[in-house]
Short mmCIF file of C-alpha atoms and ligand atoms in Angstrom, two decimals:
data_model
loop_
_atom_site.label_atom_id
_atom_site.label_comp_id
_atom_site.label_asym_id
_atom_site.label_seq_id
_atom_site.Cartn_x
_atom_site.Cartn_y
_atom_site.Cartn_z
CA UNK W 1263 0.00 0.00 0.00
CA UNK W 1264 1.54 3.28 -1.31
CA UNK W 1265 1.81 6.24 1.72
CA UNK W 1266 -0.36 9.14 0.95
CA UNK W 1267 1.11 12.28 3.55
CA UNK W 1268 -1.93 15.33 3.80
CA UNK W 1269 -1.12 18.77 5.41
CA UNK W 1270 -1.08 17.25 8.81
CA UNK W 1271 1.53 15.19 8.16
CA UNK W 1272 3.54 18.41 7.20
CA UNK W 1273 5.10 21.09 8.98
CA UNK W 1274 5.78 24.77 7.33
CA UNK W 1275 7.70 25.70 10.64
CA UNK W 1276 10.60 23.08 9.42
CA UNK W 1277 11.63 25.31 6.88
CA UNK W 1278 10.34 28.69 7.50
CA UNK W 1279 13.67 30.03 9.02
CA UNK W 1280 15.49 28.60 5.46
CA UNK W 1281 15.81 30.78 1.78
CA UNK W 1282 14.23 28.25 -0.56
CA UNK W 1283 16.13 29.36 -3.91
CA UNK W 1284 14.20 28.79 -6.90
CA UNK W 1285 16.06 28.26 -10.08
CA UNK W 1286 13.88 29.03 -13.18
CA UNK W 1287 10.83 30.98 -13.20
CA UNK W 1288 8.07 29.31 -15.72
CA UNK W 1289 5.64 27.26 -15.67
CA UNK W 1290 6.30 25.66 -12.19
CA UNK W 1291 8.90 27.86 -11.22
CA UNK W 1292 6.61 30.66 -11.36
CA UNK W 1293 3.93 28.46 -9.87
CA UNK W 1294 5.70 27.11 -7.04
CA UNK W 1295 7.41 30.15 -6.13
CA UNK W 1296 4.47 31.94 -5.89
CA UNK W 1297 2.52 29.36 -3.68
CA UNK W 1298 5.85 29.13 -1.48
CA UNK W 1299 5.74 32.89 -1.01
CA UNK W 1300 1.55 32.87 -0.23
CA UNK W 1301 2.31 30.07 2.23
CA UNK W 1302 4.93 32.37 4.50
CA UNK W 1303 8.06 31.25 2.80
CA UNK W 1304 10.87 33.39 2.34
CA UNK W 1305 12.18 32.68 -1.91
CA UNK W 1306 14.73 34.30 -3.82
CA UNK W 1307 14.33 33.31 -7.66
CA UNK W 1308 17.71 32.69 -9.65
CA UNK W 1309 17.50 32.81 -13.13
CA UNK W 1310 19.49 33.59 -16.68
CA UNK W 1311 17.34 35.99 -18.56
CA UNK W 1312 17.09 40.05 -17.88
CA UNK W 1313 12.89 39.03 -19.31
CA UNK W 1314 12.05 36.47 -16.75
CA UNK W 1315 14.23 38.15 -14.08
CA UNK W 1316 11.68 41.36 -14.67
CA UNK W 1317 8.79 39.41 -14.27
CA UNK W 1318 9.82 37.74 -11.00
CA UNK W 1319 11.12 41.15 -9.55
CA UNK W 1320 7.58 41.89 -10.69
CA UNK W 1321 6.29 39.45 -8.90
CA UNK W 1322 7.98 40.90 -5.61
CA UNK W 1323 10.61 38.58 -5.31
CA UNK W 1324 14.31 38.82 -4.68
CA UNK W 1325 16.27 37.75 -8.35
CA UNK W 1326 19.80 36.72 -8.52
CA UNK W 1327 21.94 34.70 -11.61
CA UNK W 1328 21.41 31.03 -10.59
CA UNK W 1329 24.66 30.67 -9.19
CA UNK W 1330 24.03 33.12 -6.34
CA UNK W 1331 20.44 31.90 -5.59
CA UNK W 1332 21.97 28.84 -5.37
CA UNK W 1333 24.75 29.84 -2.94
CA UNK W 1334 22.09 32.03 -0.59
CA UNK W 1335 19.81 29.43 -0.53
CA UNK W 1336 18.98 26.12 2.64
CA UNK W 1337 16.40 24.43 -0.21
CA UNK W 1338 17.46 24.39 -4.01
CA UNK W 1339 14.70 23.89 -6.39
CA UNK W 1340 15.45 22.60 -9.70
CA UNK W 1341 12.84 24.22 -11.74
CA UNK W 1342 13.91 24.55 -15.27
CA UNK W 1343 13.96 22.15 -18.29
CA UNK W 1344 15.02 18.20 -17.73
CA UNK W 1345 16.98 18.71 -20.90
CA UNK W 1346 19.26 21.72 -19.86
CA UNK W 1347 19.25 20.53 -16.18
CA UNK W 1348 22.89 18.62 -16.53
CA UNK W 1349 24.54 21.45 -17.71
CA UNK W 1350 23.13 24.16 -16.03
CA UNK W 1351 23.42 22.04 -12.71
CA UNK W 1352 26.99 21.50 -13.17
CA UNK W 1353 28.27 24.56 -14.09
CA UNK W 1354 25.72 27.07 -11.85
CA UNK W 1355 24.06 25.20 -8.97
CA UNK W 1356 26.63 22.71 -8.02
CA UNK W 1357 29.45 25.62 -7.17
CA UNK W 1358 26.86 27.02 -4.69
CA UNK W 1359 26.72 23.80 -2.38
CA UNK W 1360 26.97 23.12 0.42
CA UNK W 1361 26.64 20.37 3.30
CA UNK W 1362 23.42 19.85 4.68
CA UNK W 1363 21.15 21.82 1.96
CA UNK W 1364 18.79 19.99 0.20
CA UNK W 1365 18.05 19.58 -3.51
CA UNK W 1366 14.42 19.68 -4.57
CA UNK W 1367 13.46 18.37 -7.90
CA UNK W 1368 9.95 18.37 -10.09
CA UNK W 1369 10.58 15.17 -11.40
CA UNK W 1370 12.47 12.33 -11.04
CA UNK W 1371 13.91 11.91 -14.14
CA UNK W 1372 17.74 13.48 -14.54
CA UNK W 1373 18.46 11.73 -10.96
CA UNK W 1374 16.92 8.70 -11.53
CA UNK W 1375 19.02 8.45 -15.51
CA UNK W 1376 21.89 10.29 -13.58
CA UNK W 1377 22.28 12.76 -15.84
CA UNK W 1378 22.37 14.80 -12.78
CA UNK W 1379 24.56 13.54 -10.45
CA UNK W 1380 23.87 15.40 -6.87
CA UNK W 1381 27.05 15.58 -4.05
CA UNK W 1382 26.80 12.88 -1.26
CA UNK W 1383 26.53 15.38 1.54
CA UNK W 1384 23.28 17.19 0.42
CA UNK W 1385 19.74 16.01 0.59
CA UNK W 1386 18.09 15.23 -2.32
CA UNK W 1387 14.50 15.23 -2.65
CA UNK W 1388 11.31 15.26 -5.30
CA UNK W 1389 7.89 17.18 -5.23
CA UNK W 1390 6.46 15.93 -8.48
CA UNK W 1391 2.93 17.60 -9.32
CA UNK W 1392 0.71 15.58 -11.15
CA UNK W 1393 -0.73 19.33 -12.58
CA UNK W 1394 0.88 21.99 -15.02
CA UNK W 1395 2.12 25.22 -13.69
CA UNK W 1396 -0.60 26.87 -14.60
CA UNK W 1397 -3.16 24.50 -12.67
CA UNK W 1398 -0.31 24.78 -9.43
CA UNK W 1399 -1.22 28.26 -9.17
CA UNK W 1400 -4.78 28.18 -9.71
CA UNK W 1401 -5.99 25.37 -7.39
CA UNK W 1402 -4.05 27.34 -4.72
CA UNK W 1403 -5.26 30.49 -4.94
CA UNK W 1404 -8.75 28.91 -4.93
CA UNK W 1405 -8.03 27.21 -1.44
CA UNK W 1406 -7.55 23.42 -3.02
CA UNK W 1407 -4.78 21.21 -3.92
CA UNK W 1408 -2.83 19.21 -6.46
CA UNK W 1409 -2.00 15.61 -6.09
CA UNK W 1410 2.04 15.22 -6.12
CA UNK W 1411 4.50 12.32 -5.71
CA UNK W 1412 7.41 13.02 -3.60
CA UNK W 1413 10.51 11.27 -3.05
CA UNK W 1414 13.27 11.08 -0.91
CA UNK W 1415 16.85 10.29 -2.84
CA UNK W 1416 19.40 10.95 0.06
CA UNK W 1417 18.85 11.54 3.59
CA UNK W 1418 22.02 13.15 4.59
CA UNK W 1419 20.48 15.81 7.80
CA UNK W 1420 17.83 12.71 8.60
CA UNK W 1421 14.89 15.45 7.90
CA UNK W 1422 14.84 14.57 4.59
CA UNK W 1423 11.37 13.17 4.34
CA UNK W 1424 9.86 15.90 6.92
CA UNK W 1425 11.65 18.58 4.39
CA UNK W 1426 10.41 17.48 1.12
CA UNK W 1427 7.33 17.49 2.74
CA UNK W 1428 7.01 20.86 4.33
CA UNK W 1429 8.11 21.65 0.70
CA UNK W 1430 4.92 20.17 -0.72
CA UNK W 1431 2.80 21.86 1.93
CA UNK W 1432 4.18 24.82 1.04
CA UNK W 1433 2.95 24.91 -2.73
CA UNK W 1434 -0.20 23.63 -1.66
CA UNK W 1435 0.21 20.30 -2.55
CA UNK W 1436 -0.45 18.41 0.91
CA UNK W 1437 -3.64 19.74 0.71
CA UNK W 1438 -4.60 17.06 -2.07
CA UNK W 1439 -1.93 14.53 -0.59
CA UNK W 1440 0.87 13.33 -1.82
CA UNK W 1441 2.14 9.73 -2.93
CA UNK W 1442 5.95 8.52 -1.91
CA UNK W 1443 7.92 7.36 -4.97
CA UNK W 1444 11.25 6.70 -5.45
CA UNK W 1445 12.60 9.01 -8.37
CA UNK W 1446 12.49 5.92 -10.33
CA UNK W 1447 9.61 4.94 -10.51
CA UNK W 1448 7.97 8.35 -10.80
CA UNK W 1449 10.16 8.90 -13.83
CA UNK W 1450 8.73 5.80 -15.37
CA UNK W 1451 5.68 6.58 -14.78
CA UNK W 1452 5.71 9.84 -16.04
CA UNK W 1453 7.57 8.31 -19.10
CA UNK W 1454 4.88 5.13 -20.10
CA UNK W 1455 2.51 8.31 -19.36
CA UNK W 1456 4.04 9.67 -22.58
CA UNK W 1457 4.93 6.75 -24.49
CA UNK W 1458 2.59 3.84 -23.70
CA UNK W 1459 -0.85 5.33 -23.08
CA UNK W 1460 -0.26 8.74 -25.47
CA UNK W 1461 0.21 7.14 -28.71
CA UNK W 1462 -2.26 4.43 -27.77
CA UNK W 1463 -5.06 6.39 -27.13
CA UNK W 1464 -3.73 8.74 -29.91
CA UNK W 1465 -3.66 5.69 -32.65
CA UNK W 1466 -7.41 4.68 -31.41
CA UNK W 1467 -8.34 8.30 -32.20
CA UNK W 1468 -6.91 8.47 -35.63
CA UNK W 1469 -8.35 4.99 -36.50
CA UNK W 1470 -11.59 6.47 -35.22
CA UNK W 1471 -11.81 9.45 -37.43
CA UNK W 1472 -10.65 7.69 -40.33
CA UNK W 1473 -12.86 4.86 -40.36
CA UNK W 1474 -15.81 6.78 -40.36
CA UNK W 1475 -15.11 9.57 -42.62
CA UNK W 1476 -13.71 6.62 -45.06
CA UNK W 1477 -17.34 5.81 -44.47
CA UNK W 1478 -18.72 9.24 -45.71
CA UNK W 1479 -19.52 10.87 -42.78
CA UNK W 1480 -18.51 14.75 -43.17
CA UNK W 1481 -15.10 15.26 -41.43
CA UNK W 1482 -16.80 18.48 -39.19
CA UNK W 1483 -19.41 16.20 -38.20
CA UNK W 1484 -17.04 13.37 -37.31
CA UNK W 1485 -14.01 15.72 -35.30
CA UNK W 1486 -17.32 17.41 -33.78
CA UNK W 1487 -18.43 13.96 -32.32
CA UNK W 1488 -15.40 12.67 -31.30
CA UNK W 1489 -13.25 15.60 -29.81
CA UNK W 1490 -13.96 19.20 -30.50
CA UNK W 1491 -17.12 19.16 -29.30
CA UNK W 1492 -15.68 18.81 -25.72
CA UNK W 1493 -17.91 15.99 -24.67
CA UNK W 1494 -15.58 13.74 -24.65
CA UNK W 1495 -13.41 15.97 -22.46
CA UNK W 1496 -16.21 16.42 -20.15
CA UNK W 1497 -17.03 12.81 -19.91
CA UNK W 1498 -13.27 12.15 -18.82
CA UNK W 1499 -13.82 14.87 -15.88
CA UNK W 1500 -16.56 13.41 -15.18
CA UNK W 1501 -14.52 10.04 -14.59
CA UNK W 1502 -12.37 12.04 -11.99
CA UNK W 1503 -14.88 13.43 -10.20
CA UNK W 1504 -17.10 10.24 -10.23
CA UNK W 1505 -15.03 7.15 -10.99
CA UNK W 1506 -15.27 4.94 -13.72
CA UNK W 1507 -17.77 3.57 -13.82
CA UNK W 1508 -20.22 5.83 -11.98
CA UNK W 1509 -19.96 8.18 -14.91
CA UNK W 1510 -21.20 6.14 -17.18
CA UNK W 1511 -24.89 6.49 -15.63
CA UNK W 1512 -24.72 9.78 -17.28
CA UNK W 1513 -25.23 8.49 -20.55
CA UNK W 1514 -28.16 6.96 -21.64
CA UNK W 1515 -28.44 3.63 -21.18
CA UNK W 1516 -28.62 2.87 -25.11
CA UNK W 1517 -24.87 3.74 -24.78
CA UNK W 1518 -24.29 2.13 -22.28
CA UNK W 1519 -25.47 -1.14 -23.72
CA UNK W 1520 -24.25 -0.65 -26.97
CA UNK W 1521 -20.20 0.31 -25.02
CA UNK W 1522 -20.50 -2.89 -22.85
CA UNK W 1523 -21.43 -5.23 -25.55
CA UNK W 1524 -18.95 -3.69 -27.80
CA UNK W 1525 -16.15 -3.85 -25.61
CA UNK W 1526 -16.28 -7.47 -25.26
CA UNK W 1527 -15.52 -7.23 -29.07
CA UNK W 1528 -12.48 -5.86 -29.06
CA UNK W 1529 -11.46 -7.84 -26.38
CA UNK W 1530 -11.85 -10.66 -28.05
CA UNK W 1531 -10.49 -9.40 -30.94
CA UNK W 1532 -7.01 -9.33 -28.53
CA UNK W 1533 -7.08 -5.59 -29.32
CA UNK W 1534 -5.30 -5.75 -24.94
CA UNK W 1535 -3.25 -8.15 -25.53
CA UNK W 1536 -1.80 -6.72 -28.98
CA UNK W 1537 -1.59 -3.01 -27.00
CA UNK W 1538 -0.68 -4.93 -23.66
CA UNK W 1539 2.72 -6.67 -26.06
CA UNK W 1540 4.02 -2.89 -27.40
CA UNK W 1541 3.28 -1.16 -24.02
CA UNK W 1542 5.13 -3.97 -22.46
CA UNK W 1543 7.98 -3.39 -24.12
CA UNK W 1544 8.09 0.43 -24.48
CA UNK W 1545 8.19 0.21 -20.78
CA UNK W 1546 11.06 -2.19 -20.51
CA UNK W 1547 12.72 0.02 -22.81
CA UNK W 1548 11.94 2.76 -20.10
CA UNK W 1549 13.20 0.68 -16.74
CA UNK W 1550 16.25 -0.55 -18.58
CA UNK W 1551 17.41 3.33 -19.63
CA UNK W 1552 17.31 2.14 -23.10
CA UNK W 1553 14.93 5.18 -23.90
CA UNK W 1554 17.34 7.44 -22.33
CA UNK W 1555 20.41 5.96 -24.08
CA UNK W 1556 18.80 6.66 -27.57
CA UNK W 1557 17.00 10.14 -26.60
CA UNK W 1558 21.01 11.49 -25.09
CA UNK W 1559 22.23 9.65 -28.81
CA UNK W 1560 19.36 11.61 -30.92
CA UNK W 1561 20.11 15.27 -29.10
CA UNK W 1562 23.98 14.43 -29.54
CA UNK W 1563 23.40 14.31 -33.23
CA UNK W 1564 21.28 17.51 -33.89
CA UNK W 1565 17.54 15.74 -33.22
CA UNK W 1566 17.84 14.33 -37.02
CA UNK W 1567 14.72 11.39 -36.13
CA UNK W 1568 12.76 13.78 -33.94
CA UNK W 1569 13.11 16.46 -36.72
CA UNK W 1570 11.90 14.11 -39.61
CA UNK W 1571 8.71 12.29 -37.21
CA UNK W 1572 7.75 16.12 -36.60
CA UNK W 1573 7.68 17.05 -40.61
CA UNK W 1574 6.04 13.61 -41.40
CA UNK W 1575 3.54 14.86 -38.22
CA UNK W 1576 2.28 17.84 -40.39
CA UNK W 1577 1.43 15.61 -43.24
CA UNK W 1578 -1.29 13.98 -41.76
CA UNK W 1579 -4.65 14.96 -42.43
CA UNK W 1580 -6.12 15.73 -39.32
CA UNK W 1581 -4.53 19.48 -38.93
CA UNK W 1582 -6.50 19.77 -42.22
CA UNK W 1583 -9.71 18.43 -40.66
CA UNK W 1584 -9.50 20.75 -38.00
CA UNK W 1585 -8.72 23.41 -39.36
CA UNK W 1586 -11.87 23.14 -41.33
CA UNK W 1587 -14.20 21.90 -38.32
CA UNK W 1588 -12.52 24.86 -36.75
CA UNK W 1589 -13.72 27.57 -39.28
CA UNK W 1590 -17.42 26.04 -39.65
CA UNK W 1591 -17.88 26.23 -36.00
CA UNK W 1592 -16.08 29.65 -35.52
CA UNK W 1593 -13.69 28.26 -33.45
CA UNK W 1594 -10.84 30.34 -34.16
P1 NDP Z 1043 9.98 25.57 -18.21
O1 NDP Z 1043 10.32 25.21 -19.61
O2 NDP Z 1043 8.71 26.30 -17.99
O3 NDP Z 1043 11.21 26.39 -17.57
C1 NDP Z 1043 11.47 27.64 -18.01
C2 NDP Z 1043 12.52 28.27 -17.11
O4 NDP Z 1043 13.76 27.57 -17.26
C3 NDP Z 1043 12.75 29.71 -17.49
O5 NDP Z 1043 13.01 30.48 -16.35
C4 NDP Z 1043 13.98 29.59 -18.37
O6 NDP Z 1043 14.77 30.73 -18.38
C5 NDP Z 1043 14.75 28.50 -17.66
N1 NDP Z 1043 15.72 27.90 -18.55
C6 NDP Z 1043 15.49 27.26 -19.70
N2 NDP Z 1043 16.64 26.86 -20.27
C7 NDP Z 1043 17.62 27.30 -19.46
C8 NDP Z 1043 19.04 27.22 -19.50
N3 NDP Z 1043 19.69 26.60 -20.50
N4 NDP Z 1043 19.73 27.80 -18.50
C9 NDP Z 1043 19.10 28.43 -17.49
N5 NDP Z 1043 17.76 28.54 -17.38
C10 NDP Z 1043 17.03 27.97 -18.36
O7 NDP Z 1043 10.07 24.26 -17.31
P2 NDP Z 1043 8.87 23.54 -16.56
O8 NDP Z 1043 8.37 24.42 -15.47
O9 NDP Z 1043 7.93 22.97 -17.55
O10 NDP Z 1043 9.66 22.30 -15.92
C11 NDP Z 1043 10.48 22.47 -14.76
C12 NDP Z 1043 10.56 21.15 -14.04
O11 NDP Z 1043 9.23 20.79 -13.61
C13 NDP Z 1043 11.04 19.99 -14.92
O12 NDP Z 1043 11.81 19.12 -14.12
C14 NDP Z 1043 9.74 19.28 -15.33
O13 NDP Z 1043 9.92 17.92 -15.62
C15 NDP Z 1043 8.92 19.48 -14.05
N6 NDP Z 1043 7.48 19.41 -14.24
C16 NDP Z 1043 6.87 20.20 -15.18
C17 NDP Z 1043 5.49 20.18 -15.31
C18 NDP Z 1043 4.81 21.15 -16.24
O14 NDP Z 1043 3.61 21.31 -16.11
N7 NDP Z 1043 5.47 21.80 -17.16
C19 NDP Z 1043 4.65 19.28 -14.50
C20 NDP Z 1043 5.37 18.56 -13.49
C21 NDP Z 1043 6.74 18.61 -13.39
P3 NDP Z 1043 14.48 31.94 -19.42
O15 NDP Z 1043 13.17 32.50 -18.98
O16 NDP Z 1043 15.62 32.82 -19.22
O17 NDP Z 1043 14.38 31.31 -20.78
#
């Protein structure tokens, strides 16, 4: 049974005597730095552009290069791309460490692939929200929460765990609860997220669309009824707020039959088990750091695959089928 921590679990007082440096200020670093500040927190902002610094000093906060904030600061936040972390960790943050601070990151992903590589005599933690920045900021200015995954990597002070999650309370997070992970496993997660369920549901979508406007319904009608209308987006809130298969007593119960009997179909048609072989091993590809291996190869050589997948991306139809749903509906 996974731990779930809530905001008494937490305590702000932990860290409220410490300078939580954030380094980067967009979507979660503006986020979380905000929230940190609402909550009490004293944050200083380090960043590498004279743009973003404007907007943070904006903001009210204190804004230094990333190499100071990271010297000034108890709590280190990593808040700026996964890609650009190595570098920018190596050559700004690490200089500005010290014994006994602690290293917070959004995700688990450049520790876990050690393509960061912390010191041995810092803590090193994880506040992973399962929300963009944008939705950070907003459910905690409206008095709710986020759900996050945290993570303890090193426990050098022995507070580790009680930091990381002051941290959380702090953006607002604890007010949800959050879920311990190991940086592992919340990188894979995050990863299958992206590579396992993305293009699956994305590939049942296209073969959707095309099969019936290969059957002569009008594309507008057919992008209408399966996406742009936003019922389907609606029905999948609906699934969070109610569960699975409570939501499904919202529809009539016509669809209802017709979606039960029909499912059995394509289970017997081992549409699972053919989705259940290629997710299988996309994640083993993901646990073994074969993924990572070939994404460090493709960036070393100028993003020559990722370049050509984009350009064959555009040739698709379905920016062309929007596009004219889009202007019949007055979208735009
Ligand atoms: P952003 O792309 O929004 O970060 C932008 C910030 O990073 C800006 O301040 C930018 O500076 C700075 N930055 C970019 N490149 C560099 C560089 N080479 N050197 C110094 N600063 C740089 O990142 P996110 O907020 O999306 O992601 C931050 C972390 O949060 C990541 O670990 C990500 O995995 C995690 N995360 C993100 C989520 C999201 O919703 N986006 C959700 C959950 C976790 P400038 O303004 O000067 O360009």
């Amino acid at each position: 049974m996974a731990t779930i921590y809530h905001d008494d679990d937490a305590d702000l007082a932990l860290i409220q005597e410490q300078t939580i440096g954030v380094i980067g200020y967009g979507n979660q670093g503006r986020a979380q730095a905000l929230n940190l500040k609402d909550s009490g927190l004293e944050v200083i902002i380090g960043v590498r552009s004279d743009d973003t610094e404007a907007q943070a000093r904006q903001d009210g906060f204190e804004v230094h290069s990333i190499r100071e904030a990271a010297e000034r600061a108890q709590i280190v936040m990593m808040l700026i791309p996964d890609e650009v972390m190595p570098e920018v960790f190596t050559e700004e943050v690490l200089p500005g460490l010290a014994e006994g601070k602690a290293l917070c990151f959004a995700s688990g992903y450049t520790v876990a692939f050690r393509t960061v590589v912390p010191p041995d005599n810092v803590d090193v933690v994880m506040v992973a929200p399962r929300m963009i920045g944008a939705g950070v900021r907003q459910t905690y200015t409206e008095g709710a929460g986020f759900p996050s995954f945290v993570g303890v990597h090193q426990d050098t002070t022995g507070n580790a765990l009680q930091t990381v999650l002051a941290i959380a309370k702090g953006i607002g997070s604890t007010r949800s609860g959050v879920l311990e992970l190991s940086f592992a496993e919340e990188a894979h997660l995050d990863l299958f997220t992206e590579q396992g369920f993305g293009p699956a549901f994305g590939q049942v979508l296209l073969s959707s669309m095309q099969v019936l406007i290969d059957a002569g319904y009008p594309v507008e009608a057919v992008m209408m009824e399966l996406i742009l209308s936003g019922e389907f987006a609606y029905s999948m809130q609906k699934i969070v707020e109610l569960g699975f298969f409570k939501q499904m007593e919202l529809h009539s119960n016509t669809s209802q039959y017709g979606s039960l009997t029909r499912a059995v179909r394509f289970i017997e048609a081992g549409m699972s088990e053919t989705i259940s072989v290629t997710m299988k091993q996309v994640l083993e590809e993901i646990r073994s750091g074969t993924f990572v291996r070939e994404w460090e190869t493709e960036k070393q050589a100028g993003l020559p695959m990722f370049t050509q997948l984009k350009d064959l991306r555009e040739l698709h139809p379905i920016a062309e089928w929007e596009k004219k749903t889009r202007k019949g509906f007055r979208m735009d």
